[in-house]
């Protein structure tokens, strides 16, 4: 006889409860510095726990995956496809943001001089440094690590990816003598995924802290003056998810809505924490469980977190034109094409820069005559929009992994269909369908 156990909620429901409690506590403890410190600490603990395990997972999974691929020409083909896909999708996202800004004219409905300005000095200093180091050769040099352990400690993803690719190719070239390294790295990845499961039990508390801190610092009232801009930003992101990614999935014969259901917990986690990084370990495991070869998942997802930021692209183009409209600037087609090209270049040139979305805006808006000071008026609501764009980034990278896997014949269709059909039927949706959850 089947026993029903009450009191055990799915990760998605736990995150939603954490979100709701965070909003309530944030409103109750508005501007209460002691409460803000406690909630901020809870959120920071969770983020740091995730950061602790991300790099070991990326190095172990990517190295083993590349070693199993072995063929450098095949690896080059996968890398080329991945970067072309990223460029096409992010360009579409930028264009969509520009089109929606022109259709809805959100900047025409506000008096920018009545908005509250927020300090953006931290972004200004980052932007100056990033602009100084931008360009083709500085970008190439930033990818090459001088000390792999320093890159791992700094969370610098691209040098770690390059090292892991070369390390994996080296293991494949050595052959049987290096087999012990594959066994060790496989064990490392299994151990780190186990640690991930433990860390994720703290996720609802982390979400509670991050949301509570945000609401307590800014208050719900911070949303009201720019409510229309926030609404249009979210509508644009939904259009991208439903239409653009939906069509992309259909072209590659993916079961889009069932895939979305399978990654719903990760979407909610990304949304509530405004951090793509917290979902990386789970997404790598989940897309592999869906049938994508480990080498593809371990390469596409970490690379996507640097180069495939669809939600960020939408926000950047939409925000730039919103500010131009708010200042009463008329932008010709030529101006908007210039903005598109500048955003395409700067977003890649500043990949991996802290607060990259806002920094890219700082580096780009001056090309269309918008004063940099204008960004002080939207900085206050950046966190609320960041939640949406982070969720879009997670969906985009999940679909990218499946698309590249399908294009390479590296997606096991039987496994993919079985995973989606059985998802949610096990006791714990975080386990792979067909496997037993851990004994308690």
Short mmCIF file of N, CA and C in Angstrom, two decimals, residues 225-314:
data_model
loop_
_atom_site.label_atom_id
_atom_site.label_comp_id
_atom_site.label_asym_id
_atom_site.label_seq_id
_atom_site.Cartn_x
_atom_site.Cartn_y
_atom_site.Cartn_z
N UNK A 225 7.72 54.25 -8.79
CA UNK A 225 7.97 55.23 -9.85
C UNK A 225 8.39 54.60 -11.18
N UNK A 226 9.06 53.46 -11.11
CA UNK A 226 9.55 52.80 -12.32
C UNK A 226 8.79 51.50 -12.59
N UNK A 227 7.58 51.43 -12.07
CA UNK A 227 6.78 50.21 -12.21
C UNK A 227 6.54 49.81 -13.65
N UNK A 228 6.26 50.81 -14.53
CA UNK A 228 5.99 50.50 -15.94
C UNK A 228 7.22 49.93 -16.62
N UNK A 229 8.39 50.51 -16.33
CA UNK A 229 9.64 50.00 -16.91
C UNK A 229 9.89 48.56 -16.47
N UNK A 230 9.69 48.28 -15.18
CA UNK A 230 9.89 46.92 -14.67
C UNK A 230 8.91 45.96 -15.34
N UNK A 231 7.65 46.38 -15.47
CA UNK A 231 6.63 45.53 -16.10
C UNK A 231 7.00 45.22 -17.55
N UNK A 232 7.41 46.23 -18.30
CA UNK A 232 7.77 46.03 -19.71
C UNK A 232 9.00 45.13 -19.82
N UNK A 233 9.95 45.31 -18.89
CA UNK A 233 11.15 44.45 -18.89
C UNK A 233 10.75 42.99 -18.71
N UNK A 234 9.85 42.72 -17.77
CA UNK A 234 9.42 41.34 -17.52
C UNK A 234 8.59 40.78 -18.68
N UNK A 235 7.74 41.61 -19.26
CA UNK A 235 6.96 41.16 -20.43
C UNK A 235 7.89 40.80 -21.59
N UNK A 236 8.90 41.63 -21.81
CA UNK A 236 9.88 41.37 -22.88
C UNK A 236 10.62 40.06 -22.63
N UNK A 237 11.01 39.83 -21.39
CA UNK A 237 11.70 38.59 -21.05
C UNK A 237 10.79 37.37 -21.26
N UNK A 238 9.52 37.52 -20.91
CA UNK A 238 8.57 36.42 -21.13
C UNK A 238 8.40 36.14 -22.62
N UNK A 239 8.33 37.19 -23.43
CA UNK A 239 8.23 37.01 -24.88
C UNK A 239 9.45 36.24 -25.39
N UNK A 240 10.62 36.59 -24.89
CA UNK A 240 11.84 35.89 -25.31
C UNK A 240 11.78 34.42 -24.93
N UNK A 241 11.36 34.14 -23.70
CA UNK A 241 11.29 32.75 -23.24
C UNK A 241 10.27 31.96 -24.04
N UNK A 242 9.08 32.53 -24.21
CA UNK A 242 7.99 31.79 -24.84
C UNK A 242 8.17 31.69 -26.35
N UNK A 243 8.50 32.81 -27.00
CA UNK A 243 8.55 32.83 -28.46
C UNK A 243 9.92 32.42 -29.00
N UNK A 244 10.96 33.17 -28.62
CA UNK A 244 12.29 32.93 -29.21
C UNK A 244 12.85 31.57 -28.80
N UNK A 245 12.90 31.32 -27.49
CA UNK A 245 13.43 30.03 -27.05
C UNK A 245 12.48 28.88 -27.39
N UNK A 246 11.17 29.17 -27.39
CA UNK A 246 10.20 28.15 -27.78
C UNK A 246 10.39 27.71 -29.23
N UNK A 247 10.58 28.68 -30.14
CA UNK A 247 10.82 28.36 -31.55
C UNK A 247 12.15 27.63 -31.71
N UNK A 248 13.17 28.09 -30.98
CA UNK A 248 14.49 27.43 -31.05
C UNK A 248 14.38 25.97 -30.64
N UNK A 249 13.67 25.72 -29.54
CA UNK A 249 13.49 24.34 -29.07
C UNK A 249 12.72 23.51 -30.09
N UNK A 250 11.70 24.12 -30.70
CA UNK A 250 10.90 23.40 -31.71
C UNK A 250 11.75 23.03 -32.92
N UNK A 251 12.63 23.94 -33.35
CA UNK A 251 13.49 23.67 -34.51
C UNK A 251 14.40 22.48 -34.27
N UNK A 252 14.76 22.25 -33.01
CA UNK A 252 15.65 21.13 -32.68
C UNK A 252 14.88 19.96 -32.04
N UNK A 253 13.55 19.99 -32.22
CA UNK A 253 12.68 18.88 -31.80
C UNK A 253 12.80 18.58 -30.31
N UNK A 254 12.87 19.64 -29.50
CA UNK A 254 12.89 19.48 -28.05
C UNK A 254 11.48 19.66 -27.50
N UNK A 255 11.18 18.97 -26.43
CA UNK A 255 9.88 19.09 -25.77
C UNK A 255 9.98 20.26 -24.78
N UNK A 256 9.68 21.43 -25.30
CA UNK A 256 10.04 22.66 -24.59
C UNK A 256 9.35 22.81 -23.24
N UNK A 257 8.03 22.68 -23.21
CA UNK A 257 7.32 22.95 -21.97
C UNK A 257 7.59 21.90 -20.91
N UNK A 258 7.80 20.67 -21.33
CA UNK A 258 8.17 19.63 -20.34
C UNK A 258 9.59 19.86 -19.84
N UNK A 259 10.45 20.36 -20.72
CA UNK A 259 11.80 20.72 -20.28
C UNK A 259 11.75 21.87 -19.28
N UNK A 260 10.90 22.85 -19.56
CA UNK A 260 10.74 23.98 -18.64
C UNK A 260 10.25 23.51 -17.28
N UNK A 261 9.32 22.55 -17.28
CA UNK A 261 8.83 22.03 -16.01
C UNK A 261 9.95 21.34 -15.24
N UNK A 262 10.82 20.64 -15.97
CA UNK A 262 11.91 19.90 -15.32
C UNK A 262 12.95 20.82 -14.68
N UNK A 263 13.10 22.04 -15.23
CA UNK A 263 14.10 22.96 -14.66
C UNK A 263 13.43 24.09 -13.87
N UNK A 264 12.16 23.90 -13.52
CA UNK A 264 11.42 24.96 -12.82
C UNK A 264 12.06 25.33 -11.48
N UNK A 265 12.53 24.33 -10.74
CA UNK A 265 13.18 24.63 -9.45
C UNK A 265 14.40 25.52 -9.64
N UNK A 266 15.18 25.24 -10.70
CA UNK A 266 16.38 26.04 -10.97
C UNK A 266 16.00 27.46 -11.40
N UNK A 267 14.91 27.58 -12.17
CA UNK A 267 14.45 28.91 -12.59
C UNK A 267 14.03 29.73 -11.37
N UNK A 268 13.28 29.10 -10.48
CA UNK A 268 12.82 29.79 -9.27
C UNK A 268 13.99 30.16 -8.37
N UNK A 269 14.97 29.27 -8.28
CA UNK A 269 16.15 29.54 -7.46
C UNK A 269 16.94 30.72 -8.02
N UNK A 270 17.11 30.74 -9.35
CA UNK A 270 17.82 31.85 -9.99
C UNK A 270 17.06 33.15 -9.80
N UNK A 271 15.73 33.09 -9.93
CA UNK A 271 14.91 34.29 -9.79
C UNK A 271 15.00 34.87 -8.38
N UNK A 272 14.88 34.02 -7.38
CA UNK A 272 14.82 34.51 -6.00
C UNK A 272 16.18 34.95 -5.46
N UNK A 273 17.25 34.35 -5.97
CA UNK A 273 18.59 34.73 -5.50
C UNK A 273 19.27 35.75 -6.40
N UNK A 274 18.74 35.94 -7.63
CA UNK A 274 19.38 36.82 -8.63
C UNK A 274 20.82 36.40 -8.88
N UNK A 275 21.07 35.09 -8.82
CA UNK A 275 22.42 34.56 -9.05
C UNK A 275 22.34 33.33 -9.94
N UNK A 276 22.98 33.41 -11.11
CA UNK A 276 23.04 32.24 -12.00
C UNK A 276 23.92 31.15 -11.41
N UNK A 277 24.93 31.58 -10.66
CA UNK A 277 25.93 30.64 -10.15
C UNK A 277 25.32 29.57 -9.25
N UNK A 278 24.28 29.93 -8.51
CA UNK A 278 23.72 28.97 -7.56
C UNK A 278 23.05 27.79 -8.26
N UNK A 279 22.68 27.97 -9.53
CA UNK A 279 22.01 26.89 -10.25
C UNK A 279 22.97 26.05 -11.08
N UNK A 280 24.22 26.50 -11.22
CA UNK A 280 25.15 25.83 -12.14
C UNK A 280 25.36 24.34 -11.83
N UNK A 281 25.64 23.96 -10.57
CA UNK A 281 25.84 22.53 -10.31
C UNK A 281 24.62 21.68 -10.63
N UNK A 282 23.44 22.16 -10.23
CA UNK A 282 22.21 21.39 -10.48
C UNK A 282 21.89 21.31 -11.97
N UNK A 283 22.10 22.40 -12.71
CA UNK A 283 21.82 22.38 -14.14
C UNK A 283 22.76 21.44 -14.89
N UNK A 284 24.03 21.43 -14.50
CA UNK A 284 24.98 20.52 -15.14
C UNK A 284 24.56 19.07 -14.93
N UNK A 285 24.15 18.76 -13.72
CA UNK A 285 23.72 17.38 -13.43
C UNK A 285 22.40 17.06 -14.12
N UNK A 286 21.47 18.02 -14.08
CA UNK A 286 20.14 17.75 -14.62
C UNK A 286 20.17 17.59 -16.14
N UNK A 287 20.92 18.43 -16.85
CA UNK A 287 20.98 18.29 -18.31
C UNK A 287 21.71 17.00 -18.70
N UNK A 288 22.69 16.60 -17.88
CA UNK A 288 23.35 15.31 -18.13
C UNK A 288 22.36 14.16 -17.89
N UNK A 289 21.56 14.27 -16.83
CA UNK A 289 20.54 13.25 -16.56
C UNK A 289 19.50 13.20 -17.67
N UNK A 290 19.28 14.33 -18.36
CA UNK A 290 18.33 14.35 -19.48
C UNK A 290 18.87 13.63 -20.71
N UNK A 291 20.16 13.32 -20.71
CA UNK A 291 20.72 12.56 -21.82
C UNK A 291 21.80 13.26 -22.61
N UNK A 292 22.20 14.47 -22.19
CA UNK A 292 23.28 15.17 -22.88
C UNK A 292 24.61 14.65 -22.36
N UNK A 293 25.55 14.40 -23.28
CA UNK A 293 26.86 13.89 -22.87
C UNK A 293 27.54 14.88 -21.92
N UNK A 294 28.28 14.32 -20.96
CA UNK A 294 28.90 15.14 -19.92
C UNK A 294 29.83 16.21 -20.50
N UNK A 295 30.55 15.87 -21.57
CA UNK A 295 31.46 16.84 -22.18
C UNK A 295 30.74 18.07 -22.69
N UNK A 296 29.52 17.88 -23.23
CA UNK A 296 28.73 19.01 -23.74
C UNK A 296 28.22 19.86 -22.58
N UNK A 297 27.61 19.21 -21.58
CA UNK A 297 27.05 19.98 -20.46
C UNK A 297 28.14 20.75 -19.72
N UNK A 298 29.29 20.09 -19.53
CA UNK A 298 30.37 20.71 -18.76
C UNK A 298 31.03 21.86 -19.51
N UNK A 299 30.90 21.89 -20.84
CA UNK A 299 31.47 22.98 -21.62
C UNK A 299 30.46 24.10 -21.85
N UNK A 300 29.24 23.74 -22.26
CA UNK A 300 28.26 24.75 -22.68
C UNK A 300 27.76 25.58 -21.50
N UNK A 301 27.40 24.94 -20.40
CA UNK A 301 26.79 25.68 -19.30
C UNK A 301 27.75 26.68 -18.66
N UNK A 302 28.97 26.30 -18.26
CA UNK A 302 29.88 27.32 -17.70
C UNK A 302 30.23 28.43 -18.69
N UNK A 303 30.41 28.06 -19.97
CA UNK A 303 30.70 29.08 -20.99
C UNK A 303 29.51 30.01 -21.16
N UNK A 304 28.31 29.44 -21.11
CA UNK A 304 27.10 30.24 -21.26
C UNK A 304 26.91 31.26 -20.16
N UNK A 305 27.40 30.96 -18.96
CA UNK A 305 27.28 31.90 -17.86
C UNK A 305 28.14 33.13 -18.07
N UNK A 306 29.03 33.08 -19.05
CA UNK A 306 29.85 34.23 -19.40
C UNK A 306 29.39 34.89 -20.70
N UNK A 307 29.01 34.07 -21.69
CA UNK A 307 28.75 34.59 -23.04
C UNK A 307 27.29 34.52 -23.49
N UNK A 308 26.44 33.82 -22.77
CA UNK A 308 25.06 33.65 -23.24
C UNK A 308 24.08 34.21 -22.20
N UNK A 309 24.12 35.52 -22.02
CA UNK A 309 23.28 36.17 -21.01
C UNK A 309 22.12 36.87 -21.70
N UNK A 310 21.13 36.08 -22.11
CA UNK A 310 20.00 36.61 -22.89
C UNK A 310 19.20 37.63 -22.10
N UNK A 311 18.91 37.32 -20.83
CA UNK A 311 18.15 38.25 -20.00
C UNK A 311 18.87 39.57 -19.82
N UNK A 312 20.17 39.50 -19.63
CA UNK A 312 20.97 40.72 -19.47
C UNK A 312 20.96 41.54 -20.75
N UNK A 313 21.02 40.87 -21.91
CA UNK A 313 21.01 41.57 -23.20
C UNK A 313 19.70 42.33 -23.39
N UNK A 314 18.58 41.68 -23.05
CA UNK A 314 17.28 42.34 -23.15
C UNK A 314 17.25 43.60 -22.29
#
